[in-house]
Amino acid sequence: MTLSIIIVTYNSLDYIEECIDSILNNIGIVDIEIIVVDNSPFDIAKEMELLLMNNYFKEVRYIHNSENLGYGYGNNIGIRESNGEIICIMNPDIVISSPDLFKDAISQFSKDDRLGMLGYKQIGGQNLSYYFRQEFFLPIFTAVLTKLSNKLNLFYSKFMHLSGAFFFSKRDVFTVIGGFDESFFLYNEESDITKRLFTAGFTVKYDKKIHYIHNIGDRSYTSIETFKLLIDSAIKYLDKYKYNKIKYLTKIRFELKLKYYMRKMMMDEHQANNYLSKIKFLSDLIN
């Protein structure tokens, strides 16, 4: 196999067919394998397995994890079971919209031995293909600069990480750096992978010329449960690389306080209360 596509799913029945169909419709002459690793509970997993075996029996290998130990854990299983020289990490809500994408990715890796990670332009949600890493966070400014840099296609790998929803790497390179760090249950894996690639002497590249579709909302609203997961992963990342987590959490809290007062002025009590819950959560961590 030249390319192995790893898709980790969790309650993803509504997305998986469009995702796989878009892959199969845009393969071109590329030799691929598709591995679906399902972290869903047993009853949903049985539906997923039946759907895949009925519709994609020859095209897809299906693996069900009896326990959901996280996104990175699922991807590592898929990578270990893969045979391709190049791996593609892909969310189930991704839709391929270009017949040139896979061929282009293989071409880029074949021409550059130091290329460790490759991403393309994301369309969907807020159209964010990359983000600033946590150590460079500045209240308000980071959000503005992230949107502006994405709009202008200005990617600086020294400060940013690619979206983890859809990216490519060489299988042997990913093995060398240790794969996904499974202590991250969800979120912030991209920052960690980027740091380890740099340490090993590899590069990270964003290519704007080809886009893909990510069927994701704008995520302007996140629940307190999701926020706690985000913060937990951010703390693990900051601790791992010896950054000041209290300083980071204080800056996050300051930004949320500004947003809270803005929502109060707009009389948006629902969002204001959401921010207030997050502020209290951060204050408990800081104190």
Short mmCIF file of C-alpha atoms in Angstrom, two decimals:
data_model
loop_
_atom_site.label_atom_id
_atom_site.label_comp_id
_atom_site.label_asym_id
_atom_site.label_seq_id
_atom_site.Cartn_x
_atom_site.Cartn_y
_atom_site.Cartn_z
CA MET A 1 0.00 0.00 0.00
CA THR A 2 1.16 3.53 -0.76
CA LEU A 3 -1.31 5.38 1.48
CA SER A 4 -3.15 4.28 4.62
CA ILE A 5 -6.13 6.38 5.71
CA ILE A 6 -6.94 6.08 9.42
CA ILE A 7 -10.41 7.22 10.50
CA VAL A 8 -11.17 7.15 14.24
CA THR A 9 -14.90 7.32 14.87
CA TYR A 10 -17.15 7.89 17.85
CA ASN A 11 -20.92 7.93 17.29
CA SER A 12 -20.19 8.88 13.68
CA LEU A 13 -22.88 7.00 11.76
CA ASP A 14 -24.26 10.23 10.29
CA TYR A 15 -20.94 11.14 8.65
CA ILE A 16 -19.05 8.00 7.71
CA GLU A 17 -20.70 7.18 4.37
CA GLU A 18 -20.15 10.64 2.90
CA CYS A 19 -16.57 10.56 4.16
CA ILE A 20 -15.70 7.17 2.65
CA ASP A 21 -17.58 7.87 -0.59
CA SER A 22 -15.60 11.08 -1.03
CA ILE A 23 -12.35 9.12 -0.62
CA LEU A 24 -13.35 6.44 -3.11
CA ASN A 25 -14.58 9.02 -5.61
CA ASN A 26 -11.29 10.94 -5.50
CA ILE A 27 -8.66 8.20 -5.29
CA GLY A 28 -7.43 8.58 -8.84
CA ILE A 29 -4.59 6.13 -9.42
CA VAL A 30 -3.39 6.17 -5.81
CA ASP A 31 -3.14 2.80 -4.06
CA ILE A 32 -4.83 3.14 -0.66
CA GLU A 33 -6.24 1.26 2.29
CA ILE A 34 -8.93 2.62 4.61
CA ILE A 35 -8.92 1.60 8.26
CA VAL A 36 -11.84 2.63 10.48
CA VAL A 37 -11.13 2.42 14.22
CA ASP A 38 -14.37 2.75 16.18
CA ASN A 39 -14.37 4.00 19.79
CA SER A 40 -18.18 3.90 20.00
CA PRO A 41 -20.19 1.91 22.55
CA PHE A 42 -21.04 -1.65 21.53
CA ASP A 43 -24.58 -1.05 20.23
CA ILE A 44 -23.52 1.83 17.96
CA ALA A 45 -20.41 -0.08 16.91
CA LYS A 46 -22.53 -2.99 15.69
CA GLU A 47 -24.48 -0.59 13.48
CA MET A 48 -21.24 0.89 12.16
CA GLU A 49 -19.75 -2.51 11.41
CA LEU A 50 -22.89 -3.64 9.61
CA LEU A 51 -23.00 -0.46 7.53
CA LEU A 52 -19.35 -0.72 6.53
CA MET A 53 -19.44 -4.44 5.77
CA ASN A 54 -22.58 -4.08 3.66
CA ASN A 55 -21.42 -1.06 1.68
CA TYR A 56 -17.60 -1.15 1.73
CA PHE A 57 -16.67 -4.78 2.36
CA LYS A 58 -13.68 -4.73 -0.02
CA GLU A 59 -12.55 -1.16 0.66
CA VAL A 60 -12.55 -0.82 4.46
CA ARG A 61 -10.95 -2.63 7.40
CA TYR A 62 -12.98 -2.19 10.58
CA ILE A 63 -11.62 -2.33 14.14
CA HIS A 64 -13.77 -1.83 17.25
CA ASN A 65 -12.18 -0.84 20.54
CA SER A 66 -13.95 -2.41 23.48
CA GLU A 67 -13.04 0.67 25.52
CA ASN A 68 -12.75 4.30 24.43
CA LEU A 69 -9.27 5.33 25.52
CA GLY A 70 -9.13 8.43 23.37
CA TYR A 71 -8.47 9.80 19.91
CA GLY A 72 -4.72 9.25 19.96
CA TYR A 73 -5.07 5.69 21.24
CA GLY A 74 -7.47 4.87 18.40
CA ASN A 75 -5.17 6.38 15.79
CA ASN A 76 -2.17 4.47 17.12
CA ILE A 77 -4.09 1.22 16.72
CA GLY A 78 -4.91 2.11 13.13
CA ILE A 79 -1.31 3.10 12.37
CA ARG A 80 0.05 -0.16 13.80
CA GLU A 81 -2.38 -2.12 11.63
CA SER A 82 -1.56 -0.11 8.50
CA ASN A 83 0.75 -1.02 5.65
CA GLY A 84 1.17 2.29 3.80
CA GLU A 85 4.37 4.26 3.48
CA ILE A 86 2.28 7.38 4.07
CA ILE A 87 -0.49 7.70 6.64
CA CYS A 88 -3.46 10.04 6.53
CA ILE A 89 -5.20 10.92 9.79
CA MET A 90 -8.79 11.80 8.96
CA ASN A 91 -11.89 12.68 10.99
CA PRO A 92 -15.14 11.00 9.90
CA ASP A 93 -16.73 14.39 9.15
CA ILE A 94 -14.14 15.20 6.46
CA VAL A 95 -15.19 15.25 2.80
CA ILE A 96 -12.59 15.11 0.03
CA SER A 97 -13.48 17.50 -2.79
CA SER A 98 -10.46 17.24 -5.12
CA PRO A 99 -9.25 14.31 -7.25
CA ASP A 100 -5.71 15.69 -7.00
CA LEU A 101 -5.36 15.74 -3.22
CA PHE A 102 -4.04 12.23 -2.50
CA LYS A 103 -1.73 12.22 -5.51
CA ASP A 104 -0.35 15.62 -4.49
CA ALA A 105 0.34 14.46 -0.91
CA ILE A 106 2.28 11.42 -2.09
CA SER A 107 4.24 13.56 -4.53
CA GLN A 108 5.23 16.05 -1.83
CA PHE A 109 6.51 13.36 0.52
CA SER A 110 8.43 11.64 -2.27
CA LYS A 111 10.24 14.91 -3.04
CA ASP A 112 11.10 15.95 0.53
CA ASP A 113 12.65 13.46 2.96
CA ARG A 114 12.42 15.97 5.83
CA LEU A 115 8.69 16.60 5.44
CA GLY A 116 7.08 15.29 8.60
CA MET A 117 3.53 16.59 8.44
CA LEU A 118 1.40 18.02 5.63
CA GLY A 119 -1.99 19.73 5.74
CA TYR A 120 -4.28 21.39 3.24
CA LYS A 121 -6.84 24.20 3.31
CA GLN A 122 -9.95 23.51 5.37
CA ILE A 123 -13.38 24.72 4.30
CA GLY A 124 -16.02 24.49 6.99
CA GLY A 125 -16.78 25.93 10.41
CA GLN A 126 -14.62 29.03 10.64
CA ASN A 127 -12.34 27.79 7.81
CA LEU A 128 -9.44 27.29 10.20
CA SER A 129 -6.68 25.07 8.79
CA TYR A 130 -4.20 25.83 11.58
CA TYR A 131 -3.95 27.42 15.03
CA PHE A 132 -1.37 29.00 17.32
CA ARG A 133 0.18 26.63 19.83
CA GLN A 134 -0.69 27.13 23.50
CA GLU A 135 2.66 28.63 24.51
CA PHE A 136 2.01 31.58 22.19
CA PHE A 137 -1.50 32.35 23.44
CA LEU A 138 -2.44 36.01 23.97
CA PRO A 139 -5.93 37.01 25.14
CA ILE A 140 -8.15 38.22 22.26
CA PHE A 141 -5.17 38.75 19.92
CA THR A 142 -4.61 35.04 19.29
CA ALA A 143 -8.20 34.51 18.14
CA VAL A 144 -8.04 37.52 15.84
CA LEU A 145 -4.62 36.59 14.42
CA THR A 146 -5.71 32.98 13.90
CA LYS A 147 -8.67 34.02 11.77
CA LEU A 148 -6.68 36.65 9.89
CA SER A 149 -3.71 34.40 9.15
CA ASN A 150 -6.02 31.64 7.90
CA LYS A 151 -7.86 34.07 5.67
CA LEU A 152 -4.55 35.26 4.19
CA ASN A 153 -3.02 31.75 4.16
CA LEU A 154 -0.08 32.85 6.32
CA PHE A 155 1.19 29.74 8.10
CA TYR A 156 4.23 29.91 10.38
CA SER A 157 5.16 26.45 11.65
CA LYS A 158 7.38 27.99 14.34
CA PHE A 159 4.27 29.26 16.14
CA MET A 160 1.38 27.19 14.78
CA HIS A 161 0.06 23.66 14.39
CA LEU A 162 -2.06 22.17 11.62
CA SER A 163 -5.63 21.06 12.19
CA GLY A 164 -5.63 17.49 13.47
CA ALA A 165 -8.85 16.75 11.60
CA PHE A 166 -6.99 15.89 8.40
CA PHE A 167 -3.25 15.61 7.85
CA PHE A 168 -0.57 13.40 6.31
CA SER A 169 2.71 12.02 7.61
CA LYS A 170 5.22 9.31 6.71
CA ARG A 171 4.60 6.11 8.59
CA ASP A 172 8.26 5.63 9.53
CA VAL A 173 8.55 9.25 10.67
CA PHE A 174 5.47 8.92 12.86
CA THR A 175 6.90 5.73 14.33
CA VAL A 176 10.24 7.45 15.04
CA ILE A 177 8.59 10.23 17.06
CA GLY A 178 6.46 7.72 19.01
CA GLY A 179 3.06 8.15 17.38
CA PHE A 180 0.27 9.88 19.29
CA ASP A 181 0.87 10.50 22.97
CA GLU A 182 -2.02 8.51 24.46
CA SER A 183 -2.05 10.56 27.67
CA PHE A 184 -3.98 13.14 25.61
CA PHE A 185 -7.53 11.79 25.52
CA LEU A 186 -8.75 14.46 23.12
CA TYR A 187 -7.44 17.85 21.89
CA ASN A 188 -3.96 19.40 21.71
CA GLU A 189 -2.39 16.32 20.10
CA GLU A 190 -1.36 18.50 17.14
CA SER A 191 0.81 20.81 19.24
CA ASP A 192 2.52 17.83 20.80
CA ILE A 193 3.14 16.09 17.47
CA THR A 194 4.49 19.32 15.97
CA LYS A 195 6.96 19.80 18.83
CA ARG A 196 8.24 16.23 18.53
CA LEU A 197 8.60 16.49 14.75
CA PHE A 198 10.70 19.63 15.12
CA THR A 199 12.86 17.99 17.78
CA ALA A 200 13.50 15.06 15.42
CA GLY A 201 14.47 17.46 12.61
CA PHE A 202 11.36 17.25 10.43
CA THR A 203 9.27 20.04 8.93
CA VAL A 204 5.55 20.85 8.98
CA LYS A 205 3.92 22.25 5.84
CA TYR A 206 0.59 23.84 4.95
CA ASP A 207 -0.49 23.83 1.30
CA LYS A 208 -3.26 26.23 0.32
CA LYS A 209 -3.69 25.10 -3.27
CA ILE A 210 -6.06 22.20 -2.50
CA HIS A 211 -8.94 22.30 -0.06
CA TYR A 212 -11.08 19.75 1.77
CA ILE A 213 -14.43 20.12 3.52
CA HIS A 214 -14.87 19.73 7.27
CA ASN A 215 -18.51 19.33 8.28
CA ILE A 216 -18.08 21.07 11.58
CA GLY A 217 -19.99 23.90 13.20
CA ASP A 218 -18.33 27.22 13.94
CA ARG A 219 -17.83 26.08 17.57
CA SER A 220 -18.42 29.57 18.89
CA TYR A 221 -20.19 27.85 21.79
CA THR A 222 -18.53 25.04 23.74
CA SER A 223 -20.05 23.26 26.70
CA ILE A 224 -18.35 23.31 30.09
CA GLU A 225 -17.63 19.57 29.68
CA THR A 226 -15.82 20.13 26.37
CA PHE A 227 -13.99 23.11 27.86
CA LYS A 228 -12.72 20.97 30.74
CA LEU A 229 -11.36 18.45 28.23
CA LEU A 230 -9.62 21.24 26.32
CA ILE A 231 -8.03 22.66 29.44
CA ASP A 232 -6.99 19.24 30.73
CA SER A 233 -5.17 18.52 27.45
CA ALA A 234 -3.63 22.00 27.39
CA ILE A 235 -2.25 21.48 30.91
CA LYS A 236 -0.75 18.12 29.92
CA TYR A 237 0.93 19.74 26.93
CA LEU A 238 2.26 22.69 28.92
CA ASP A 239 3.54 20.43 31.71
CA LYS A 240 5.20 18.11 29.20
CA TYR A 241 7.23 20.93 27.67
CA LYS A 242 7.82 22.84 30.92
CA TYR A 243 5.71 25.89 30.08
CA ASN A 244 4.03 27.97 32.80
CA LYS A 245 0.52 26.57 33.00
CA ILE A 246 -0.68 29.05 35.65
CA LYS A 247 0.28 31.93 33.39
CA TYR A 248 -1.60 30.29 30.52
CA LEU A 249 -4.71 29.60 32.59
CA THR A 250 -4.69 33.18 33.91
CA LYS A 251 -4.62 34.54 30.36
CA ILE A 252 -7.48 32.25 29.33
CA ARG A 253 -9.50 33.43 32.34
CA PHE A 254 -8.84 37.07 31.48
CA GLU A 255 -10.14 36.54 27.93
CA LEU A 256 -13.24 34.78 29.23
CA LYS A 257 -13.95 37.63 31.64
CA LEU A 258 -13.91 40.09 28.76
CA LYS A 259 -16.28 37.87 26.82
CA TYR A 260 -18.50 37.48 29.86
CA TYR A 261 -18.96 41.25 30.31
CA MET A 262 -19.59 41.68 26.58
CA ARG A 263 -22.35 39.06 26.68
CA LYS A 264 -23.86 40.64 29.78
CA MET A 265 -24.01 43.96 27.94
CA MET A 266 -25.69 42.20 25.00
CA MET A 267 -28.11 40.54 27.48
CA ASP A 268 -27.12 37.11 26.22
CA GLU A 269 -27.57 35.35 29.55
CA HIS A 270 -27.08 31.84 28.17
CA GLN A 271 -23.61 32.53 26.77
CA ALA A 272 -22.71 34.77 29.73
CA ASN A 273 -23.50 31.96 32.18
CA ASN A 274 -21.47 29.56 30.06
CA TYR A 275 -18.45 31.86 30.32
CA LEU A 276 -19.03 32.30 34.04
CA SER A 277 -18.92 28.53 34.61
CA LYS A 278 -15.62 28.34 32.73
CA ILE A 279 -14.18 31.26 34.71
CA LYS A 280 -15.06 29.53 38.00
CA PHE A 281 -13.50 26.29 36.76
CA LEU A 282 -10.26 28.08 35.84
CA SER A 283 -10.19 29.99 39.13
CA ASP A 284 -10.36 26.71 41.04
CA LEU A 285 -7.40 25.39 39.04
CA ILE A 286 -5.36 28.54 39.46
CA ASN A 287 -6.00 28.82 43.19
#
